Amino acid sequence: MVSILVPCYNEEKTLPLFYDEVCKVTQQMAQYDFELIFVNDGSRDHTAEVIEQFRQKDGRVSFVNLSRNFGKENAMLAGFDHACGHCMIIMDADLQDPPALIPQMLEAWEQGYEDVYARRSSRGRESWLRKTLSLLFYKILDHSTRFEILQNVGDFRLLDRKCIDALRSMRETDRYTKGMFCWIGFRKKEIVFDRGNRVAGQSNWNYFSLFNLAIEGITSFTTAPLRLASIMGTLIALVAFALLLFYLTKTLIFGDPVQGFPTLITIILFLGGVQLLCMGILGEYIARIFNETKRRPPYLVSDYKRCNDL
């Protein structure tokens, strides 16, 4: 049994095209039983109705309707909890991740690999700024953690049941699944592909959403910002002490009065900005502690229907 997990949010235009492409690929692999599990993450369009139509004509289709939009990270966790396959392939519905790679992933899984991930050799239709910021974020996160963070690798991958169970056991409220894939380890294999363009509709990921995801990734997998704040405070204190000695010596020896009102105001504003920055870093980590202590479920299910083959 192979589960294909598809998190969906406002994907009514892309889902029929995606479903047709997946059916073409899976029909050629009769040696596997497939489960298509769609997680509807509180869509506001007719995504739920489209998935229900798939289920009526295809007994392999399962779906999970969440009670509201909990975000893609939690939608994937819902898929991990409800998938029944011996392995799982995670795909987006926009066909930027080609279903044609499914046979190659399953072949690597049969060879004993437990995490077969797809690395993008090209990122499709994407602005230069977005591409540059994404690569910069991965470099920062990779250099600030004790384990390797894979660059140009998204959620498109095959996971063995061992990996699925490991990810299910991690019930964090603020999730960054791309980091979790690397953290759990297991035997990995890379497949390189050219990422296509979105076939229909619009992406739900704007710059603000990507910035929030970057903050989640950094605060979930490294305490480097806290250490950076400590180092910054130490350096500023040393510089301030050195300036104090300089001006004190200059005044005592040369009798030179201390002047420079603009300089004094600039230094005060600079130190105030650094303090606010450090307080903001502390606040991000405290907010995550606050969210974890509430122990709320990562998602709530309003409706779940299992495929007819199980």
CSV table of N, CA and C in Angstrom, one decimal, residues 108-233:
chain,number,residue,atom,x,y,z
A,108,ALA,N,13.6,3.5,-5.6
A,108,ALA,CA,14.6,3.8,-4.6
A,108,ALA,C,14.1,3.2,-3.2
A,109,TRP,N,12.9,3.3,-2.9
A,109,TRP,CA,12.3,2.7,-1.7
A,109,TRP,C,12.5,1.2,-1.7
A,110,GLU,N,12.3,0.6,-2.8
A,110,GLU,CA,12.5,-0.9,-2.9
A,110,GLU,C,13.9,-1.3,-2.7
A,111,GLN,N,14.8,-0.3,-2.9
A,111,GLN,CA,16.3,-0.6,-2.7
A,111,GLN,C,16.7,-0.4,-1.3
A,112,GLY,N,15.7,0.0,-0.4
A,112,GLY,CA,16.0,0.1,1.0
A,112,GLY,C,16.1,1.5,1.5
A,113,TYR,N,16.0,2.5,0.7
A,113,TYR,CA,16.0,3.9,1.2
A,113,TYR,C,14.7,4.3,1.9
A,114,GLU,N,14.8,5.0,3.0
A,114,GLU,CA,13.6,5.3,3.8
A,114,GLU,C,13.1,6.7,3.6
A,115,ASP,N,13.9,7.6,3.0
A,115,ASP,CA,13.5,9.0,2.8
A,115,ASP,C,14.0,9.3,1.4
A,116,VAL,N,13.2,9.3,0.4
A,116,VAL,CA,13.6,9.6,-1.0
A,116,VAL,C,13.1,11.0,-1.3
A,117,TYR,N,14.0,12.0,-1.3
A,117,TYR,CA,13.6,13.4,-1.4
A,117,TYR,C,13.9,13.9,-2.8
A,118,ALA,N,13.2,14.9,-3.3
A,118,ALA,CA,13.4,15.5,-4.7
A,118,ALA,C,14.0,16.8,-4.5
A,119,ARG,N,15.2,17.0,-5.1
A,119,ARG,CA,15.9,18.3,-5.1
A,119,ARG,C,15.6,19.0,-6.4
A,120,ARG,N,15.3,20.3,-6.3
A,120,ARG,CA,15.0,21.1,-7.5
A,120,ARG,C,16.3,21.6,-8.1
A,121,SER,N,16.5,21.2,-9.4
A,121,SER,CA,17.6,21.8,-10.1
A,121,SER,C,17.2,23.2,-10.7
A,122,SER,N,15.9,23.5,-10.8
A,122,SER,CA,15.4,24.8,-11.2
A,122,SER,C,14.1,24.9,-10.4
A,123,ARG,N,13.7,26.2,-10.1
A,123,ARG,CA,12.6,26.5,-9.2
A,123,ARG,C,11.4,27.0,-10.0
A,124,GLY,N,11.3,26.8,-11.3
A,124,GLY,CA,10.1,27.2,-12.1
A,124,GLY,C,10.0,28.7,-12.1
A,125,ARG,N,8.8,29.2,-12.4
A,125,ARG,CA,8.6,30.6,-12.5
A,125,ARG,C,8.6,31.3,-11.1
A,126,GLU,N,9.7,31.8,-10.8
A,126,GLU,CA,9.9,32.4,-9.4
A,126,GLU,C,10.8,33.7,-9.6
A,127,SER,N,10.4,34.7,-8.8
A,127,SER,CA,11.2,35.9,-8.9
A,127,SER,C,12.6,35.8,-8.4
A,128,TRP,N,13.5,36.6,-8.9
A,128,TRP,CA,14.9,36.6,-8.4
A,128,TRP,C,14.9,36.9,-6.9
A,129,LEU,N,14.2,37.8,-6.4
A,129,LEU,CA,14.2,38.2,-5.0
A,129,LEU,C,13.8,37.0,-4.1
A,130,ARG,N,12.7,36.4,-4.5
A,130,ARG,CA,12.2,35.2,-3.7
A,130,ARG,C,13.1,34.1,-3.7
A,131,LYS,N,13.7,33.8,-4.9
A,131,LYS,CA,14.7,32.7,-5.0
A,131,LYS,C,15.9,33.0,-4.1
A,132,THR,N,16.4,34.3,-4.2
A,132,THR,CA,17.6,34.6,-3.4
A,132,THR,C,17.3,34.6,-1.9
A,133,LEU,N,16.2,35.1,-1.5
A,133,LEU,CA,15.9,35.1,0.0
A,133,LEU,C,15.7,33.6,0.5
A,134,SER,N,15.1,32.7,-0.4
A,134,SER,CA,14.9,31.4,0.0
A,134,SER,C,16.3,30.7,0.2
A,135,LEU,N,17.2,30.9,-0.7
A,135,LEU,CA,18.5,30.2,-0.6
A,135,LEU,C,19.3,30.8,0.6
A,136,LEU,N,19.1,32.1,0.8
A,136,LEU,CA,19.8,32.7,2.0
A,136,LEU,C,19.3,32.2,3.3
A,137,PHE,N,18.0,32.0,3.4
A,137,PHE,CA,17.4,31.4,4.6
A,137,PHE,C,18.0,30.0,4.9
A,138,TYR,N,18.0,29.1,3.8
A,138,TYR,CA,18.5,27.8,4.0
A,138,TYR,C,20.0,27.8,4.4
A,139,LYS,N,20.8,28.7,3.9
A,139,LYS,CA,22.2,28.8,4.3
A,139,LYS,C,22.3,29.2,5.8
A,140,ILE,N,21.5,30.2,6.2
A,140,ILE,CA,21.5,30.6,7.6
A,140,ILE,C,21.1,29.5,8.5
A,141,LEU,N,20.0,28.8,8.2
A,141,LEU,CA,19.6,27.7,9.0
A,141,LEU,C,20.5,26.5,9.1
A,142,ASP,N,21.1,26.2,7.9
A,142,ASP,CA,22.1,25.1,7.8
A,142,ASP,C,23.3,25.4,8.7
A,143,HIS,N,23.8,26.6,8.7
A,143,HIS,CA,25.0,27.0,9.5
A,143,HIS,C,24.8,27.2,11.0
A,144,SER,N,23.5,27.2,11.3
A,144,SER,CA,23.2,27.5,12.8
A,144,SER,C,22.7,26.2,13.5
A,145,THR,N,22.6,25.1,12.8
A,145,THR,CA,22.1,23.9,13.4
A,145,THR,C,23.2,22.8,13.4
A,146,ARG,N,23.0,21.7,14.2
A,146,ARG,CA,24.0,20.7,14.3
A,146,ARG,C,23.8,19.6,13.3
A,147,PHE,N,22.7,19.7,12.5
A,147,PHE,CA,22.5,18.7,11.4
A,147,PHE,C,22.2,19.4,10.1
A,148,GLU,N,22.4,18.7,9.0
A,148,GLU,CA,22.4,19.3,7.7
A,148,GLU,C,20.9,19.6,7.3
A,149,ILE,N,20.7,20.9,6.8
A,149,ILE,CA,19.4,21.3,6.3
A,149,ILE,C,19.6,21.3,4.8
A,150,LEU,N,18.8,20.5,4.1
A,150,LEU,CA,18.8,20.3,2.7
A,150,LEU,C,18.3,21.5,1.9
A,151,GLN,N,19.1,22.1,1.0
A,151,GLN,CA,18.7,23.2,0.2
A,151,GLN,C,18.0,22.8,-1.0
A,152,ASN,N,17.1,23.7,-1.5
A,152,ASN,CA,16.4,23.5,-2.7
A,152,ASN,C,15.6,22.2,-2.6
A,153,VAL,N,15.2,21.8,-1.4
A,153,VAL,CA,14.4,20.6,-1.2
A,153,VAL,C,13.1,21.0,-0.5
A,154,GLY,N,11.9,20.6,-1.1
A,154,GLY,CA,10.7,21.0,-0.4
A,154,GLY,C,10.0,19.8,0.3
A,155,ASP,N,8.7,19.7,0.2
A,155,ASP,CA,8.0,18.6,0.8
A,155,ASP,C,7.8,17.4,-0.1
A,156,PHE,N,8.1,17.5,-1.4
A,156,PHE,CA,8.0,16.5,-2.3
A,156,PHE,C,9.0,15.3,-2.0
A,157,ARG,N,8.5,14.2,-1.5
A,157,ARG,CA,9.4,13.1,-1.1
A,157,ARG,C,8.5,11.9,-0.8
A,158,LEU,N,9.3,10.8,-0.7
A,158,LEU,CA,8.7,9.5,-0.3
A,158,LEU,C,9.2,9.2,1.1
A,159,LEU,N,8.3,8.8,2.0
A,159,LEU,CA,8.7,8.4,3.4
A,159,LEU,C,8.3,7.0,3.7
A,160,ASP,N,9.2,6.3,4.2
A,160,ASP,CA,8.9,4.9,4.7
A,160,ASP,C,8.0,5.0,6.0
A,161,ARG,N,7.3,3.9,6.3
A,161,ARG,CA,6.5,3.9,7.5
A,161,ARG,C,7.3,4.3,8.8
A,162,LYS,N,8.6,3.9,8.8
A,162,LYS,CA,9.4,4.3,10.0
A,162,LYS,C,9.4,5.8,10.1
A,163,CYS,N,9.6,6.5,9.0
A,163,CYS,CA,9.7,8.0,9.0
A,163,CYS,C,8.4,8.6,9.4
A,164,ILE,N,7.3,8.0,8.8
A,164,ILE,CA,5.9,8.5,9.1
A,164,ILE,C,5.7,8.4,10.6
A,165,ASP,N,6.0,7.3,11.2
A,165,ASP,CA,5.7,7.1,12.7
A,165,ASP,C,6.6,8.1,13.5
A,166,ALA,N,7.8,8.3,13.0
A,166,ALA,CA,8.7,9.2,13.8
A,166,ALA,C,8.1,10.6,13.7
A,167,LEU,N,7.6,11.1,12.5
A,167,LEU,CA,7.0,12.4,12.4
A,167,LEU,C,5.7,12.5,13.2
A,168,ARG,N,5.0,11.5,13.2
A,168,ARG,CA,3.7,11.5,14.0
A,168,ARG,C,4.0,11.7,15.5
A,169,SER,N,5.1,11.1,16.0
A,169,SER,CA,5.4,11.2,17.4
A,169,SER,C,5.8,12.7,17.8
A,170,MET,N,6.1,13.5,16.9
A,170,MET,CA,6.5,14.9,17.2
A,170,MET,C,5.3,15.8,17.1
A,171,ARG,N,4.7,16.1,18.2
A,171,ARG,CA,3.4,16.8,18.3
A,171,ARG,C,3.6,18.3,18.6
A,172,GLU,N,4.6,18.9,18.0
A,172,GLU,CA,4.9,20.3,18.2
A,172,GLU,C,3.7,21.2,17.7
A,173,THR,N,3.5,22.3,18.4
A,173,THR,CA,2.4,23.2,17.9
A,173,THR,C,2.9,24.0,16.8
A,174,ASP,N,4.1,24.6,16.9
A,174,ASP,CA,4.7,25.4,15.8
A,174,ASP,C,5.7,24.5,15.1
A,175,ARG,N,5.2,24.0,13.9
A,175,ARG,CA,5.9,22.9,13.2
A,175,ARG,C,6.7,23.5,12.0
A,176,TYR,N,7.9,23.0,11.8
A,176,TYR,CA,8.6,23.2,10.6
A,176,TYR,C,9.1,21.9,10.0
A,177,THR,N,8.2,21.3,9.1
A,177,THR,CA,8.4,19.9,8.7
A,177,THR,C,9.6,19.7,7.9
A,178,LYS,N,10.0,20.7,7.1
A,178,LYS,CA,11.3,20.5,6.3
A,178,LYS,C,12.5,20.3,7.2
A,179,GLY,N,12.5,20.9,8.4
A,179,GLY,CA,13.6,20.7,9.3
A,179,GLY,C,13.4,19.3,10.0
A,180,MET,N,12.2,18.9,10.2
A,180,MET,CA,11.9,17.6,10.9
A,180,MET,C,12.4,16.5,10.0
A,181,PHE,N,12.2,16.6,8.7
A,181,PHE,CA,12.6,15.6,7.7
A,181,PHE,C,14.1,15.3,7.9
A,182,CYS,N,14.9,16.4,8.1
A,182,CYS,CA,16.3,16.3,8.2
A,182,CYS,C,16.7,15.8,9.6
A,183,TRP,N,15.9,16.2,10.6
A,183,TRP,CA,16.3,15.9,12.0
A,183,TRP,C,16.1,14.4,12.3
A,184,ILE,N,15.1,13.7,11.8
A,184,ILE,CA,14.8,12.3,12.1
A,184,ILE,C,15.8,11.4,11.5
A,185,GLY,N,16.6,11.9,10.5
A,185,GLY,CA,17.6,11.0,10.0
A,185,GLY,C,17.1,9.9,9.0
A,186,PHE,N,17.4,8.7,9.2
A,186,PHE,CA,17.1,7.5,8.4
A,186,PHE,C,17.9,7.6,7.1
A,187,ARG,N,17.8,6.5,6.3
A,187,ARG,CA,18.6,6.4,5.1
A,187,ARG,C,17.9,7.2,4.0
A,188,LYS,N,18.7,8.2,3.4
A,188,LYS,CA,18.1,9.1,2.4
A,188,LYS,C,18.7,8.9,1.0
A,189,LYS,N,17.9,9.3,0.1
A,189,LYS,CA,18.4,9.3,-1.3
A,189,LYS,C,17.8,10.5,-2.0
A,190,GLU,N,18.6,11.1,-2.9
A,190,GLU,CA,18.3,12.3,-3.6
A,190,GLU,C,17.9,12.0,-5.0
A,191,ILE,N,16.8,12.7,-5.5
A,191,ILE,CA,16.4,12.6,-6.9
A,191,ILE,C,16.3,14.1,-7.4
A,192,VAL,N,17.0,14.4,-8.5
A,192,VAL,CA,17.0,15.8,-9.0
A,192,VAL,C,16.0,15.9,-10.1
A,193,PHE,N,15.3,17.0,-10.1
A,193,PHE,CA,14.2,17.2,-11.1
A,193,PHE,C,14.1,18.7,-11.3
A,194,ASP,N,13.5,19.0,-12.5
A,194,ASP,CA,13.2,20.4,-12.8
A,194,ASP,C,11.8,20.7,-12.4
A,195,ARG,N,11.7,21.7,-11.5
A,195,ARG,CA,10.3,22.0,-11.0
A,195,ARG,C,9.6,22.8,-12.0
A,196,GLY,N,8.3,22.4,-12.2
A,196,GLY,CA,7.5,23.1,-13.2
A,196,GLY,C,6.8,24.3,-12.7
A,197,ASN,N,6.0,25.0,-13.5
A,197,ASN,CA,5.2,26.1,-13.1
A,197,ASN,C,3.8,25.7,-12.6
A,198,ARG,N,3.2,26.5,-11.8
A,198,ARG,CA,1.9,26.2,-11.3
A,198,ARG,C,0.9,26.1,-12.5
A,199,VAL,N,0.1,25.1,-12.6
A,199,VAL,CA,-0.8,24.9,-13.8
A,199,VAL,C,-2.0,25.7,-13.8
A,200,ALA,N,-2.5,26.1,-12.6
A,200,ALA,CA,-3.7,26.9,-12.5
A,200,ALA,C,-3.8,27.6,-11.1
A,201,GLY,N,-4.6,28.6,-11.0
A,201,GLY,CA,-4.8,29.2,-9.7
A,201,GLY,C,-3.6,30.0,-9.3
A,202,GLN,N,-3.6,30.5,-8.0
A,202,GLN,CA,-2.5,31.3,-7.5
A,202,GLN,C,-2.0,30.7,-6.2
A,203,SER,N,-0.7,30.9,-6.0
A,203,SER,CA,0.0,30.4,-4.8
A,203,SER,C,-0.5,31.1,-3.6
A,204,ASN,N,-0.7,30.4,-2.5
A,204,ASN,CA,-1.1,30.9,-1.2
A,204,ASN,C,0.1,31.4,-0.4
A,205,TRP,N,1.3,31.3,-0.9
A,205,TRP,CA,2.5,31.7,-0.2
A,205,TRP,C,2.9,33.1,-0.7
A,206,ASN,N,2.7,34.1,0.1
A,206,ASN,CA,3.2,35.4,-0.2
A,206,ASN,C,4.5,35.7,0.6
A,207,TYR,N,5.1,36.8,0.5
A,207,TYR,CA,6.3,37.1,1.2
A,207,TYR,C,6.1,37.1,2.7
A,208,PHE,N,5.0,37.6,3.1
A,208,PHE,CA,4.7,37.6,4.6
A,208,PHE,C,4.6,36.2,5.1
A,209,SER,N,3.9,35.3,4.4
A,209,SER,CA,3.8,33.9,4.8
A,209,SER,C,5.2,33.2,4.8
A,210,LEU,N,6.0,33.5,3.8
A,210,LEU,CA,7.3,32.9,3.8
A,210,LEU,C,8.2,33.4,4.9
A,211,PHE,N,8.0,34.7,5.2
A,211,PHE,CA,8.8,35.2,6.3
A,211,PHE,C,8.4,34.6,7.7
A,212,ASN,N,7.1,34.4,7.9
A,212,ASN,CA,6.6,33.7,9.1
A,212,ASN,C,7.2,32.2,9.1
A,213,LEU,N,7.2,31.6,8.0
A,213,LEU,CA,7.7,30.2,7.9
A,213,LEU,C,9.2,30.2,8.2
A,214,ALA,N,9.9,31.2,7.8
A,214,ALA,CA,11.4,31.3,8.1
A,214,ALA,C,11.6,31.5,9.6
A,215,ILE,N,10.8,32.3,10.2
A,215,ILE,CA,10.9,32.5,11.6
A,215,ILE,C,10.6,31.2,12.4
A,216,GLU,N,9.6,30.5,11.9
A,216,GLU,CA,9.3,29.2,12.5
A,216,GLU,C,10.4,28.2,12.4
A,217,GLY,N,11.1,28.2,11.2
A,217,GLY,CA,12.2,27.3,11.0
A,217,GLY,C,13.4,27.6,11.9
A,218,ILE,N,13.7,28.9,12.0
A,218,ILE,CA,14.9,29.3,12.8
A,218,ILE,C,14.6,29.0,14.3
A,219,THR,N,13.5,29.4,14.8
A,219,THR,CA,13.2,29.3,16.2
A,219,THR,C,12.9,27.9,16.6
A,220,SER,N,12.5,27.0,15.7
A,220,SER,CA,12.2,25.6,16.0
A,220,SER,C,13.5,24.7,16.1
A,221,PHE,N,14.5,25.1,15.4
A,221,PHE,CA,15.6,24.2,15.2
A,221,PHE,C,17.0,24.8,15.6
A,222,THR,N,17.0,26.0,16.1
A,222,THR,CA,18.3,26.5,16.6
A,222,THR,C,18.1,27.6,17.6
A,223,THR,N,19.0,27.7,18.6
A,223,THR,CA,19.0,28.8,19.6
A,223,THR,C,20.0,29.9,19.2
A,224,ALA,N,20.5,29.8,18.0
A,224,ALA,CA,21.6,30.8,17.5
A,224,ALA,C,21.2,32.2,17.7
A,225,PRO,N,19.9,32.6,17.4
A,225,PRO,CA,19.6,34.1,17.7
A,225,PRO,C,19.8,34.5,19.1
A,226,LEU,N,19.5,33.6,20.1
A,226,LEU,CA,19.7,34.0,21.5
A,226,LEU,C,21.2,34.1,21.7
A,227,ARG,N,22.0,33.3,21.2
A,227,ARG,CA,23.4,33.4,21.4
A,227,ARG,C,23.9,34.6,20.7
A,228,LEU,N,23.4,35.0,19.5
A,228,LEU,CA,23.8,36.2,18.8
A,228,LEU,C,23.5,37.4,19.6
A,229,ALA,N,22.3,37.4,20.3
A,229,ALA,CA,22.0,38.6,21.1
A,229,ALA,C,23.0,38.7,22.3
A,230,SER,N,23.4,37.6,22.9
A,230,SER,CA,24.4,37.6,24.0
A,230,SER,C,25.7,38.2,23.5
A,231,ILE,N,26.1,37.7,22.3
A,231,ILE,CA,27.4,38.1,21.8
A,231,ILE,C,27.3,39.6,21.4
A,232,MET,N,26.2,40.1,20.8
A,232,MET,CA,26.1,41.5,20.5
A,232,MET,C,26.1,42.3,21.7
A,233,GLY,N,25.4,41.9,22.8
A,233,GLY,CA,25.5,42.7,24.0
A,233,GLY,C,26.9,42.8,24.6
